PDB file of C-alpha atoms in Angstrom:
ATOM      1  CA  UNK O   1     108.387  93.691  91.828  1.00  0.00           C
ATOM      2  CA  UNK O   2     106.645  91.302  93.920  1.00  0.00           C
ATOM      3  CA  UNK O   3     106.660  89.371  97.321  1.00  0.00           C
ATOM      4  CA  UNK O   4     110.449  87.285  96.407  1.00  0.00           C
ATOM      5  CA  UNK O   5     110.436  83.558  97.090  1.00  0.00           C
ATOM      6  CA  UNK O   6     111.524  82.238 100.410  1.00  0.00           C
ATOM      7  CA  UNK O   7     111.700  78.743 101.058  1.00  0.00           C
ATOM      8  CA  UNK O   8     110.092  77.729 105.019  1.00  0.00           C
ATOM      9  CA  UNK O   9     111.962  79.171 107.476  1.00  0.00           C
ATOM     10  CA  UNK O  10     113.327  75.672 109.408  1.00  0.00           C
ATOM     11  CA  UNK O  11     116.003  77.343 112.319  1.00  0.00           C
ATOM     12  CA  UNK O  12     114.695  77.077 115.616  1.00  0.00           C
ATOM     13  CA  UNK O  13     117.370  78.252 117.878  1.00  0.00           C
ATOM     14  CA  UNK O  14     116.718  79.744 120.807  1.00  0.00           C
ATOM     15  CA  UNK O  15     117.807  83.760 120.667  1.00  0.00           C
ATOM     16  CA  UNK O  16     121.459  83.544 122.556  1.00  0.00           C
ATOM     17  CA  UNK O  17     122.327  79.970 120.966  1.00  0.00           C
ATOM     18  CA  UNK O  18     121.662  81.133 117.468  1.00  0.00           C
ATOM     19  CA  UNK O  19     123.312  84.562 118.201  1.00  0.00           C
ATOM     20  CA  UNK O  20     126.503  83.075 119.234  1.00  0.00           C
ATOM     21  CA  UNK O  21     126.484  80.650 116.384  1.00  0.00           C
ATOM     22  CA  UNK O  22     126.288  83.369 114.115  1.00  0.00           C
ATOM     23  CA  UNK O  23     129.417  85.245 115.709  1.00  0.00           C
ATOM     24  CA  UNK O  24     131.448  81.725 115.157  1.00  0.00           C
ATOM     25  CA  UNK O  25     129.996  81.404 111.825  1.00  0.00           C
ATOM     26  CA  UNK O  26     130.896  85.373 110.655  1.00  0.00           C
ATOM     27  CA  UNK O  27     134.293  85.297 112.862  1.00  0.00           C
ATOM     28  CA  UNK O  28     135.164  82.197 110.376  1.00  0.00           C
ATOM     29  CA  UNK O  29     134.196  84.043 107.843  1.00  0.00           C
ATOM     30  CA  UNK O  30     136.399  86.986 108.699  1.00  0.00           C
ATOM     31  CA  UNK O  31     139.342  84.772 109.142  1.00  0.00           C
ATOM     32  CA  UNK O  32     139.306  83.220 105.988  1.00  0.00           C
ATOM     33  CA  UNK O  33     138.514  86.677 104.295  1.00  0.00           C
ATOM     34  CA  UNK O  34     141.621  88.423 105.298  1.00  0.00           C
ATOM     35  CA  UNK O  35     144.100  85.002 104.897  1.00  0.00           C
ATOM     36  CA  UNK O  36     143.141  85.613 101.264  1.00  0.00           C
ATOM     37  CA  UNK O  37     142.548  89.125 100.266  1.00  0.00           C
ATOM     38  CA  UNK O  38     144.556  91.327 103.862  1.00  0.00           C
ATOM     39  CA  UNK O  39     143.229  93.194 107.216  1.00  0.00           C
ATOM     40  CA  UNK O  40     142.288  96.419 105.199  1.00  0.00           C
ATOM     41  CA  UNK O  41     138.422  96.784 103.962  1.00  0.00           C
ATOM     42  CA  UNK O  42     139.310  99.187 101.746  1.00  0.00           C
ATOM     43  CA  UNK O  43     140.802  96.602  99.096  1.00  0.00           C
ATOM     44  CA  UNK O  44     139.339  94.219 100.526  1.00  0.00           C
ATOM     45  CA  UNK O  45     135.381  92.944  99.227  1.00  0.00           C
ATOM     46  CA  UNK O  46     134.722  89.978 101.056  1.00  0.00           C
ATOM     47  CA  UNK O  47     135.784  91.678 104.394  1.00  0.00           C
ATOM     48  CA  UNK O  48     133.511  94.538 104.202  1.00  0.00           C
ATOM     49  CA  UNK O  49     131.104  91.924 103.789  1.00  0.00           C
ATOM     50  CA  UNK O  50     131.710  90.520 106.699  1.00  0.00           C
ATOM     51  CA  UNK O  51     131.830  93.590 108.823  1.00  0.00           C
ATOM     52  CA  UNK O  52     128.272  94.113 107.457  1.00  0.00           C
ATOM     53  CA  UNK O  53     127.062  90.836 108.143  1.00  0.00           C
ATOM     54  CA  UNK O  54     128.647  91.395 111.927  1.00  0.00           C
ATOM     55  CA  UNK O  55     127.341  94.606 112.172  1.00  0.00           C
ATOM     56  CA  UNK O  56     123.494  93.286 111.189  1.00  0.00           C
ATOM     57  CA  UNK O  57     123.919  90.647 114.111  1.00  0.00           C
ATOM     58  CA  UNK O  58     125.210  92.580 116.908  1.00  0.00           C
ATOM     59  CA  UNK O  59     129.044  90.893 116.401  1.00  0.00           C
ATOM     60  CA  UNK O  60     130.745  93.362 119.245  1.00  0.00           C
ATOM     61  CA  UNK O  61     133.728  94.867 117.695  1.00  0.00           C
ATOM     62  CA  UNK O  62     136.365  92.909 119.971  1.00  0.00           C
ATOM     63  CA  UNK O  63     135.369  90.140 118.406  1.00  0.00           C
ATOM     64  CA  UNK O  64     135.527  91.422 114.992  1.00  0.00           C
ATOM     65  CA  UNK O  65     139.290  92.877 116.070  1.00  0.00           C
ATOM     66  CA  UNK O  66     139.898  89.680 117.878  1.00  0.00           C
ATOM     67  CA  UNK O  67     138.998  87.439 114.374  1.00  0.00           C
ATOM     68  CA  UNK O  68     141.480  89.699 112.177  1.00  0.00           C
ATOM     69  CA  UNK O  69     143.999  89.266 114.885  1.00  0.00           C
ATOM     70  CA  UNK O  70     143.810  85.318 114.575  1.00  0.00           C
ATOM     71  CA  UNK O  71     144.111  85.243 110.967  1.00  0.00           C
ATOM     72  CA  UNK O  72     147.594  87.489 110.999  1.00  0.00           C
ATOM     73  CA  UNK O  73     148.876  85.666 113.954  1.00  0.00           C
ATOM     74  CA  UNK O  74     151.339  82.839 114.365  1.00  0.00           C
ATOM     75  CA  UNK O  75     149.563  80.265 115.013  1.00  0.00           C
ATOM     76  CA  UNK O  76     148.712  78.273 111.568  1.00  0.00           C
ATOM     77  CA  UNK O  77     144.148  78.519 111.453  1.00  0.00           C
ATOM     78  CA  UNK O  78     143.054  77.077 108.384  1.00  0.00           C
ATOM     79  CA  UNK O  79     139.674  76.786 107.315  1.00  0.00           C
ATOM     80  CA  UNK O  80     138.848  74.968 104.194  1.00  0.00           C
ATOM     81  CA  UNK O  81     135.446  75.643 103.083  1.00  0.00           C
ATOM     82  CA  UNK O  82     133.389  72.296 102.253  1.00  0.00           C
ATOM     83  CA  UNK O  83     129.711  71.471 101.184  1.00  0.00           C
ATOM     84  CA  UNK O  84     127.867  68.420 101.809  1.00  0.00           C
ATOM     85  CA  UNK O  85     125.083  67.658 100.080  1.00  0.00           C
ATOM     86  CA  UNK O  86     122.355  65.290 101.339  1.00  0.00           C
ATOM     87  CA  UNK O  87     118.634  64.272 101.302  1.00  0.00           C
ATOM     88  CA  UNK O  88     116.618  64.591 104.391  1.00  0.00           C
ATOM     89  CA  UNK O  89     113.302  63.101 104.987  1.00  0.00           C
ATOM     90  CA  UNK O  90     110.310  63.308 102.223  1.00  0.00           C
ATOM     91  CA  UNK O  91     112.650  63.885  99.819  1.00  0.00           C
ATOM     92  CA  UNK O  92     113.666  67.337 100.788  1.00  0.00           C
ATOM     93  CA  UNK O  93     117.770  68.264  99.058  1.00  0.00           C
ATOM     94  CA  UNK O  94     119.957  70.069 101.704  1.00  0.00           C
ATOM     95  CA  UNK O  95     123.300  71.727 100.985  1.00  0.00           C
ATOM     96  CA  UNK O  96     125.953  71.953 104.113  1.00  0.00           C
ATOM     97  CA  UNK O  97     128.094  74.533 104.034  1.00  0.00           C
ATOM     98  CA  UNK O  98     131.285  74.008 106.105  1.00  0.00           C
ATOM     99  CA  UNK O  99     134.465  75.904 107.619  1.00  0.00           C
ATOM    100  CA  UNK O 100     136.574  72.954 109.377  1.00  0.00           C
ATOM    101  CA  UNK O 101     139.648  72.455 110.195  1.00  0.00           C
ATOM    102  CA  UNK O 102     139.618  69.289 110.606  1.00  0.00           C
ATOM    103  CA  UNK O 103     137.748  67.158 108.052  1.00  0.00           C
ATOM    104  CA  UNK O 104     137.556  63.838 109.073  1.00  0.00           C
ATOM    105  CA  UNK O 105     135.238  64.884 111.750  1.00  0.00           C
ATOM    106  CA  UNK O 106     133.110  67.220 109.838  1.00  0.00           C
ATOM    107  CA  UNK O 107     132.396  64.593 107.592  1.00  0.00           C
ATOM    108  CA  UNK O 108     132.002  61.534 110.715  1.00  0.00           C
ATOM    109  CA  UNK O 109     129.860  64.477 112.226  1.00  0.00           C
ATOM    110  CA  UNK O 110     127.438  65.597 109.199  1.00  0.00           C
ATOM    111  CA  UNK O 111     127.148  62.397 108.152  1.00  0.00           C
ATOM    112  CA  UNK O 112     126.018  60.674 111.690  1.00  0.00           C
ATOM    113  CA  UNK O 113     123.489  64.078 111.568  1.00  0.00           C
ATOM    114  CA  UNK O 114     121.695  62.997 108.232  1.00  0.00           C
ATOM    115  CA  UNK O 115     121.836  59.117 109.555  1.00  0.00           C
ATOM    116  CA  UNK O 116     120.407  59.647 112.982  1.00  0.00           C
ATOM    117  CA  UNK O 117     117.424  62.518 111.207  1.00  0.00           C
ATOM    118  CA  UNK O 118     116.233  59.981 108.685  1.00  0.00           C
ATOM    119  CA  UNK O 119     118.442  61.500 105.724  1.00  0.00           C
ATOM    120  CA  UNK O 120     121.470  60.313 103.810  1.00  0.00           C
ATOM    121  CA  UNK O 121     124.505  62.247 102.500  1.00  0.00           C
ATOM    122  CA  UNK O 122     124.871  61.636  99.214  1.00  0.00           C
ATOM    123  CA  UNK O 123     127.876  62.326  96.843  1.00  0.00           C
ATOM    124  CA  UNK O 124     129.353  65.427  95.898  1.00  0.00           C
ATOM    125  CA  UNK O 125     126.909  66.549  92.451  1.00  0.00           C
ATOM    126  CA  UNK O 126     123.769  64.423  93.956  1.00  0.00           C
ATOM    127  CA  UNK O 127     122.154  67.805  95.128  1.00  0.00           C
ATOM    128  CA  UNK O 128     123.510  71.116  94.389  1.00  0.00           C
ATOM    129  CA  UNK O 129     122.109  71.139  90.786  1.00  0.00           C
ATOM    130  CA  UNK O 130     118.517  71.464  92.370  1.00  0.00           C
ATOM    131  CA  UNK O 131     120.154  75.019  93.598  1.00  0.00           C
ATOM    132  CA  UNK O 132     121.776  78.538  92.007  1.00  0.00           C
ATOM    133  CA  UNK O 133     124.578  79.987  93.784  1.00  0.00           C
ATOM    134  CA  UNK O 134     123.621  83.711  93.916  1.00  0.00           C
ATOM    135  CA  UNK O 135     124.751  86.643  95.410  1.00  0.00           C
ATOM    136  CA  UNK O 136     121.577  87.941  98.160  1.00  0.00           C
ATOM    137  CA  UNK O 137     121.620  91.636  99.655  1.00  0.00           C
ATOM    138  CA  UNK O 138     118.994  92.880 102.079  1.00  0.00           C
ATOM    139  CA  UNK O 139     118.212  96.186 102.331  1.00  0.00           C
ATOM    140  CA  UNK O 140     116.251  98.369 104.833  1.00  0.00           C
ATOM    141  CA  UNK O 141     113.042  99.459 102.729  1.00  0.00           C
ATOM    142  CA  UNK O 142     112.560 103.200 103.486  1.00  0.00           C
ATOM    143  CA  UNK O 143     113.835 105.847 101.828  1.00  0.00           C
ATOM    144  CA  UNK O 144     114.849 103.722  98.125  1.00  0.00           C
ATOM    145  CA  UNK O 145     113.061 104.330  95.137  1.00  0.00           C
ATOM    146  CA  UNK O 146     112.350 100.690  94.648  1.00  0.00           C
ATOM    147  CA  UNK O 147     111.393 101.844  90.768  1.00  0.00           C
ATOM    148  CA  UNK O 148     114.836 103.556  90.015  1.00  0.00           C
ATOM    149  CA  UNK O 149     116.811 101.699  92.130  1.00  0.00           C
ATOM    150  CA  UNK O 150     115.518  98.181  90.054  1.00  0.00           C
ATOM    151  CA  UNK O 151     116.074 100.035  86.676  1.00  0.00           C
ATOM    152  CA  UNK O 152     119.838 100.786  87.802  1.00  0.00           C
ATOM    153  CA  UNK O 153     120.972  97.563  88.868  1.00  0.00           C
ATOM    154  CA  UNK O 154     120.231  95.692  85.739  1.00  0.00           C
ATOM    155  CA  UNK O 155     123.352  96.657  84.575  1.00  0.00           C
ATOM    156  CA  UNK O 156     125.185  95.596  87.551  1.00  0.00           C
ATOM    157  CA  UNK O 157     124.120  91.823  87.469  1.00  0.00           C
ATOM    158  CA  UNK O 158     120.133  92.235  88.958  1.00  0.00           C
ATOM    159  CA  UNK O 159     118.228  89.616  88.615  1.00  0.00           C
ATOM    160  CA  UNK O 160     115.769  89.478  91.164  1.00  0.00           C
ATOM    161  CA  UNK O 161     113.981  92.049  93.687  1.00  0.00           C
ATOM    162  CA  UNK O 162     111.339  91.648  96.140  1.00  0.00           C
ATOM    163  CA  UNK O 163     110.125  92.323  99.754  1.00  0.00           C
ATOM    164  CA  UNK O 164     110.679  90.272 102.674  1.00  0.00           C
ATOM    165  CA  UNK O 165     110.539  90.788 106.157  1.00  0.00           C
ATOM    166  CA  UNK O 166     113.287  90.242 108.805  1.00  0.00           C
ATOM    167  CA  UNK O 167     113.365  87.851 111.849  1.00  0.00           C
ATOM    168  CA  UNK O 168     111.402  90.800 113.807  1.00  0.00           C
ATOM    169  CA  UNK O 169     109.315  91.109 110.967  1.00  0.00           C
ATOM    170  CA  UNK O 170     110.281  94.770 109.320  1.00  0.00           C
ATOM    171  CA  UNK O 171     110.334  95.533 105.804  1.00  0.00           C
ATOM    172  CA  UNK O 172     113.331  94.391 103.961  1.00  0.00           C
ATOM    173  CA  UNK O 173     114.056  94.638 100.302  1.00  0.00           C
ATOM    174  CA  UNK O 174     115.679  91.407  98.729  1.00  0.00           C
ATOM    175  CA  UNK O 175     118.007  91.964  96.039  1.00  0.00           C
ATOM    176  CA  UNK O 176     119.511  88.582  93.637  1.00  0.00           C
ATOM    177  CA  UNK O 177     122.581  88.444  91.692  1.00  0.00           C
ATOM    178  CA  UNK O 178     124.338  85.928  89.957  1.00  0.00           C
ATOM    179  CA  UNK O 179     127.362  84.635  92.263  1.00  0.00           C
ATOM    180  CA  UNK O 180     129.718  85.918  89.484  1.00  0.00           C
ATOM    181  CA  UNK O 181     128.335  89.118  89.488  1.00  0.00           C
ATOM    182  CA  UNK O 182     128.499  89.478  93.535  1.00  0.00           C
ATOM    183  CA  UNK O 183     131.270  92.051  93.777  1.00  0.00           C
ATOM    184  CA  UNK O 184     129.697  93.688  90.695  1.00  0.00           C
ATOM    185  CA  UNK O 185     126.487  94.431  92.743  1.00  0.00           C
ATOM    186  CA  UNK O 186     128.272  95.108  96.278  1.00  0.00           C
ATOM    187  CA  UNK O 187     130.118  97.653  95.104  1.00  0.00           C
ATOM    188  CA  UNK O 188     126.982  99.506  92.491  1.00  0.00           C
ATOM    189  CA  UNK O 189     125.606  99.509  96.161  1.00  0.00           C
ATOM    190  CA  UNK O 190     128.643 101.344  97.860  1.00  0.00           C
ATOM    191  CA  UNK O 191     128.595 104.051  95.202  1.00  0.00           C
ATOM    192  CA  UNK O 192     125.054 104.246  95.823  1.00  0.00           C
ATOM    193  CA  UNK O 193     125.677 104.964  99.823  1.00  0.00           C
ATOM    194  CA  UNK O 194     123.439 101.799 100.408  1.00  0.00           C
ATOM    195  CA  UNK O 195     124.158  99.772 103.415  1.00  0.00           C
ATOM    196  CA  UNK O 196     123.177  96.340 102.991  1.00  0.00           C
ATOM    197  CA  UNK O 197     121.609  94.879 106.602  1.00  0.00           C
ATOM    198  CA  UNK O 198     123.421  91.891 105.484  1.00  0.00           C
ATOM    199  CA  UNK O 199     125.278  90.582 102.149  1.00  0.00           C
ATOM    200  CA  UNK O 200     125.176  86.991 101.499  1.00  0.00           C
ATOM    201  CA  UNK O 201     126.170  83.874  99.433  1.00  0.00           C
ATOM    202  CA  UNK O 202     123.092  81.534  99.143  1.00  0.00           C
ATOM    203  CA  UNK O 203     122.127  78.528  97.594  1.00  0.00           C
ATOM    204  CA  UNK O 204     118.692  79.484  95.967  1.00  0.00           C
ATOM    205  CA  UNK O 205     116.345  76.431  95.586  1.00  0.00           C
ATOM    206  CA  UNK O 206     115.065  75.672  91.168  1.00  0.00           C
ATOM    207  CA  UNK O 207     112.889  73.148  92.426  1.00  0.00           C
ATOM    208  CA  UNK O 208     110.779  72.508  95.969  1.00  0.00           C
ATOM    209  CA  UNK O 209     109.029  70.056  97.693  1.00  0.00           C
ATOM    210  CA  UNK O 210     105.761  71.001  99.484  1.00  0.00           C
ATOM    211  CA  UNK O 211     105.246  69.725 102.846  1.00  0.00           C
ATOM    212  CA  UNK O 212     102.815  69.552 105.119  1.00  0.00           C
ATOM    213  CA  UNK O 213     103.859  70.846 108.944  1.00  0.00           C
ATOM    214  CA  UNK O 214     104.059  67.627 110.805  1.00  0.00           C
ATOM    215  CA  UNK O 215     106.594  66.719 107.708  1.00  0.00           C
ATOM    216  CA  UNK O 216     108.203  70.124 107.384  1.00  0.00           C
ATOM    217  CA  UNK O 217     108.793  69.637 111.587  1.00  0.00           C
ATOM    218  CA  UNK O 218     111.006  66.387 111.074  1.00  0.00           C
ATOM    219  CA  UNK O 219     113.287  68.275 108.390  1.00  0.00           C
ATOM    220  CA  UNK O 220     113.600  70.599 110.637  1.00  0.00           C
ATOM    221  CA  UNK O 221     114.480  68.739 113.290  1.00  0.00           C
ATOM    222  CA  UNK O 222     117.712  67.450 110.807  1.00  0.00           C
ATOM    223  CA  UNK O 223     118.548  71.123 109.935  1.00  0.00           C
ATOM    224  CA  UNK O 224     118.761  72.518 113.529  1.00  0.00           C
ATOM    225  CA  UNK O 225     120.989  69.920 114.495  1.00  0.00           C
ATOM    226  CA  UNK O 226     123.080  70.763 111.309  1.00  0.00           C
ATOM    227  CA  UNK O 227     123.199  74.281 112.275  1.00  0.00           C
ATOM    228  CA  UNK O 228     123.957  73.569 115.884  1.00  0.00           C
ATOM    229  CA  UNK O 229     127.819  71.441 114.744  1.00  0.00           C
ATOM    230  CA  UNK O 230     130.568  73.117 115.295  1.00  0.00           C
ATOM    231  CA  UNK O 231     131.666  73.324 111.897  1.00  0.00           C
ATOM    232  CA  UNK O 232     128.924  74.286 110.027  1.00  0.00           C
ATOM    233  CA  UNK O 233     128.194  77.532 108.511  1.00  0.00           C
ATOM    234  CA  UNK O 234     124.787  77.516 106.429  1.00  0.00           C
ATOM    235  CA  UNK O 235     122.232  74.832 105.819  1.00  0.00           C
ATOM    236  CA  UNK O 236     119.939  75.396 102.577  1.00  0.00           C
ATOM    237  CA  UNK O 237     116.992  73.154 101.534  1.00  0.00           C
ATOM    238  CA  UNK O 238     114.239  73.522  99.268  1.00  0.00           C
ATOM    239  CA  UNK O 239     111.043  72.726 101.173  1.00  0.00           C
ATOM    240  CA  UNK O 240     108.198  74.702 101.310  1.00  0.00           C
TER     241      UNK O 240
END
């Protein structure tokens, strides 16, 4: 087990701004969770997943409650779940992931994003197969056997572990599955009593382009304003 592969880090939020965009981006999340699979966690995967992901951001519970409450409610919120794939500049592939309700402006919006950052959005295929769709768990480091706890997974869909650190720079341990093998994994970890500090699906980069900072700044000048629309959820690139 080694140091896993991260590609450069391109958010640069202020604290508050990025927090609340995360409780948007995990309320959606939440919503669309129990319109497909209920309110209860207990038969429910993809909403535990999201009460981890709220609880590893600070989500306060009313918001949590008030999310669930929207989704059983009256009042018809749909959220269909769209990528966009693009280039930005120096060649660098970026997937969009989207929760909208509205899709002619998603698409008027990401698209005037990639335009006005020196990128281009290209067709649906023209990027994502420079990515794997895989199922990413972060765990707190102490207290695992890191040796046992890689031989056990294997047969629950492993395929990567490393370290990492978080945003405040602890220890975190990075564990990869396949996307199909995502519930698979979450719930070896359940029986386990393991806690994931957050339980993701990411876009993992195949290939990379190396930049230099003055480069890497302008792509990330193109992602942050991704990040900051309304209607999207993740942004995934491959530079390094």
């Amino acid at each position: 087990m080694g140091r896993i592969f991260e590609v450069r880090k391109a958010t640069m939020f202020a604290r508050w701004d990025k927090m609340a965009k995360q409780f948007t981006r995990i309320g959606k999340e939440i919503i669309i969770a129990v319109k497909a699979g209920g309110p209860d966690p207990g038969t429910n995967a993809a909403l535990r997943r999201c009460f981890q992901n709220a609880r590893s951001v600070g989500m306060p519970k009313d918001r949590v409650e008030a999310a669930i409450k929207r989704a059983q409610g009256k009042e018809l919120i749909n959220f269909d779940e769209i990528m966009y794939e693009g280039y930005g500049p120096h060649g660098v592939a970026i997937l969009v992931e989207t929760a909208t309700d509205n899709h002619v402006r998603t698409v008027a919006n990401v698209k005037a994003i990639f335009n006005k950052g020196g990128g281009i959005l290209g067709n649906s295929g023209s990027v994502a197969f420079q990515f794997k769709k895989m199922g990413v768990f972060k765990l707190k480091h102490g207290g695992l056997n890191i040796d046992d706890l890689e031989f056990e997974l294997i047969d629950h869909g492993l395929e990567e572990m490393g370290e990492s650190s978080g945003e405040n720079g602890e220890e975190l341990l990075v564990i990869r599955a396949a996307f199909n093998d995502f519930g698979k994994m979450q719930k070896a970890l359940e029986e386990k009593n393991i806690t994931p500090v957050s339980a993701e699906v990411e876009w993992i980069p195949t290939t990379t382009v190396p930049l230099n900072d003055l480069q890497a700044e302008d792509v990330s000048k193109l992602i942050e304003k991704l990040e900051q629309d309304e209607d999207v959820q993740k942004v995934f690139h491959n530079m390094v």
